[in-house]
XYZ file of C-alpha atoms in Angstrom:
139
model
C -3.155 25.387 -54.396
C -3.559 27.619 -57.472
C -1.148 25.411 -59.423
C -3.305 22.357 -58.714
C -6.309 24.009 -60.316
C -4.539 24.415 -63.642
C -2.546 21.196 -63.566
C -3.255 18.902 -66.507
C -4.518 15.521 -65.484
C -3.827 12.295 -67.323
C -6.685 10.748 -69.269
C -8.453 7.950 -67.412
C -6.606 5.284 -69.410
C -3.258 6.709 -68.306
C -4.225 7.280 -64.682
C -3.125 4.971 -61.896
C -4.883 1.661 -61.305
C -6.664 2.964 -58.194
C -8.347 5.679 -60.246
C -9.392 3.277 -62.941
C -10.711 0.892 -60.308
C -12.997 3.742 -59.275
C -14.377 3.822 -62.813
C -14.652 0.036 -62.927
C -16.458 0.121 -59.574
C -19.074 2.509 -60.984
C -19.374 0.349 -64.087
C -20.008 -2.689 -61.888
C -22.652 -0.832 -59.866
C -24.429 0.237 -63.060
C -24.280 -3.297 -64.454
C -25.796 -4.722 -61.258
C -28.455 -2.028 -60.810
C -31.069 -3.936 -62.799
C -30.460 -7.132 -60.822
C -28.752 -9.059 -63.624
C -25.312 -9.198 -65.146
C -25.564 -10.380 -68.756
C -22.811 -11.615 -71.072
C -22.396 -8.316 -72.913
C -21.982 -6.408 -69.643
C -19.466 -8.978 -68.395
C -17.525 -8.589 -71.649
C -17.252 -4.800 -71.197
C -16.207 -5.193 -67.563
C -13.569 -7.766 -68.573
C -12.287 -5.544 -71.367
C -11.955 -2.606 -68.977
C -10.242 -4.784 -66.351
C -7.799 -6.119 -68.952
C -7.055 -2.561 -70.015
C -6.124 -1.521 -66.469
C -4.505 -4.724 -65.245
C -0.786 -4.958 -64.710
C 1.720 -7.778 -64.752
C 1.323 -8.069 -60.977
C -2.472 -8.000 -61.014
C -4.396 -9.899 -63.680
C -7.764 -8.739 -65.022
C -9.575 -11.431 -63.032
C -7.921 -10.120 -59.837
C -9.020 -6.578 -60.680
C -12.617 -7.718 -61.173
C -12.543 -9.753 -57.964
C -11.263 -6.717 -56.046
C -14.048 -4.533 -57.480
C -16.691 -7.129 -56.568
C -15.282 -7.451 -53.039
C -15.227 -3.665 -52.574
C -18.809 -3.401 -53.813
C -19.932 -6.137 -51.428
C -18.237 -4.471 -48.452
C -19.485 -0.958 -49.183
C -23.035 0.254 -48.850
C -22.364 3.635 -50.436
C -20.918 5.121 -53.580
C -19.859 8.197 -51.616
C -16.138 7.282 -51.314
C -16.007 6.507 -55.037
C -17.754 9.743 -55.981
C -15.629 11.710 -53.538
C -12.435 10.374 -55.123
C -13.673 11.230 -58.612
C -14.584 14.764 -57.555
C -11.218 15.216 -55.888
C -8.990 13.759 -58.607
C -10.764 13.963 -61.977
C -11.071 16.968 -64.250
C -14.286 17.636 -66.181
C -13.097 15.796 -69.309
C -12.287 12.703 -67.250
C -15.711 12.861 -65.618
C -17.303 13.069 -69.075
C -15.280 10.023 -70.106
C -16.529 8.156 -67.023
C -20.120 8.935 -68.034
C -19.403 7.813 -71.587
C -18.095 4.482 -70.290
C -21.122 4.077 -68.045
C -23.570 4.785 -70.849
C -21.800 2.350 -73.201
C -22.271 -0.309 -70.536
C -25.949 0.539 -70.099
C -26.673 0.505 -73.835
C -24.636 -2.600 -74.748
C -27.547 -5.029 -74.447
C -29.930 -2.800 -76.408
C -32.282 -2.513 -73.427
C -32.248 0.710 -71.431
C -33.415 -0.280 -67.976
C -34.862 2.608 -65.975
C -32.826 1.637 -62.880
C -29.611 1.862 -64.880
C -30.620 5.147 -66.491
C -31.627 6.677 -63.153
C -28.331 5.605 -61.584
C -26.436 7.079 -64.561
C -28.060 10.488 -64.021
C -27.599 10.255 -60.241
C -23.882 9.546 -60.690
C -23.639 12.459 -63.120
C -25.214 14.722 -60.511
C -22.918 13.430 -57.756
C -19.771 13.970 -59.832
C -21.002 17.469 -60.619
C -21.825 17.090 -64.291
C -24.970 18.952 -65.311
C -27.878 16.841 -66.480
C -27.839 18.561 -69.875
C -24.207 17.498 -70.395
C -24.937 13.968 -69.129
C -27.837 13.786 -71.576
C -25.583 15.036 -74.386
C -23.020 12.326 -73.568
C -25.812 9.768 -73.542
C -27.045 10.882 -76.974
C -23.541 10.953 -78.473
C -22.743 7.497 -77.112
C -25.998 5.822 -78.199
């Protein structure tokens, strides 16, 4: 138990595909929170899916799986729970950075997206001040 607390975790990019799918799932939820999915948001989602895809699972399959999971689930709780269980603080900060990049890509900060960003930060146990700092650094 004590050893787990001090164990170094791999950065998000080097983590297993299930972990990255968790990040991609949050990115998809943020992208859809304003009711539209524009070309710039699709491009970021595709880029992320390509980054995590394997020879066995193409980027389009990864995106389809994320969309299917989002359609079947009515809650972000399992996603947040997995992040809290498996991710260290630096990985959580990287998740928030990815989310804010997605929100800001179209140049329009929708209040639904921003509210969801701060709610996710709260749920993954990142203080609002740190989430705001990440937002400012990423903008």
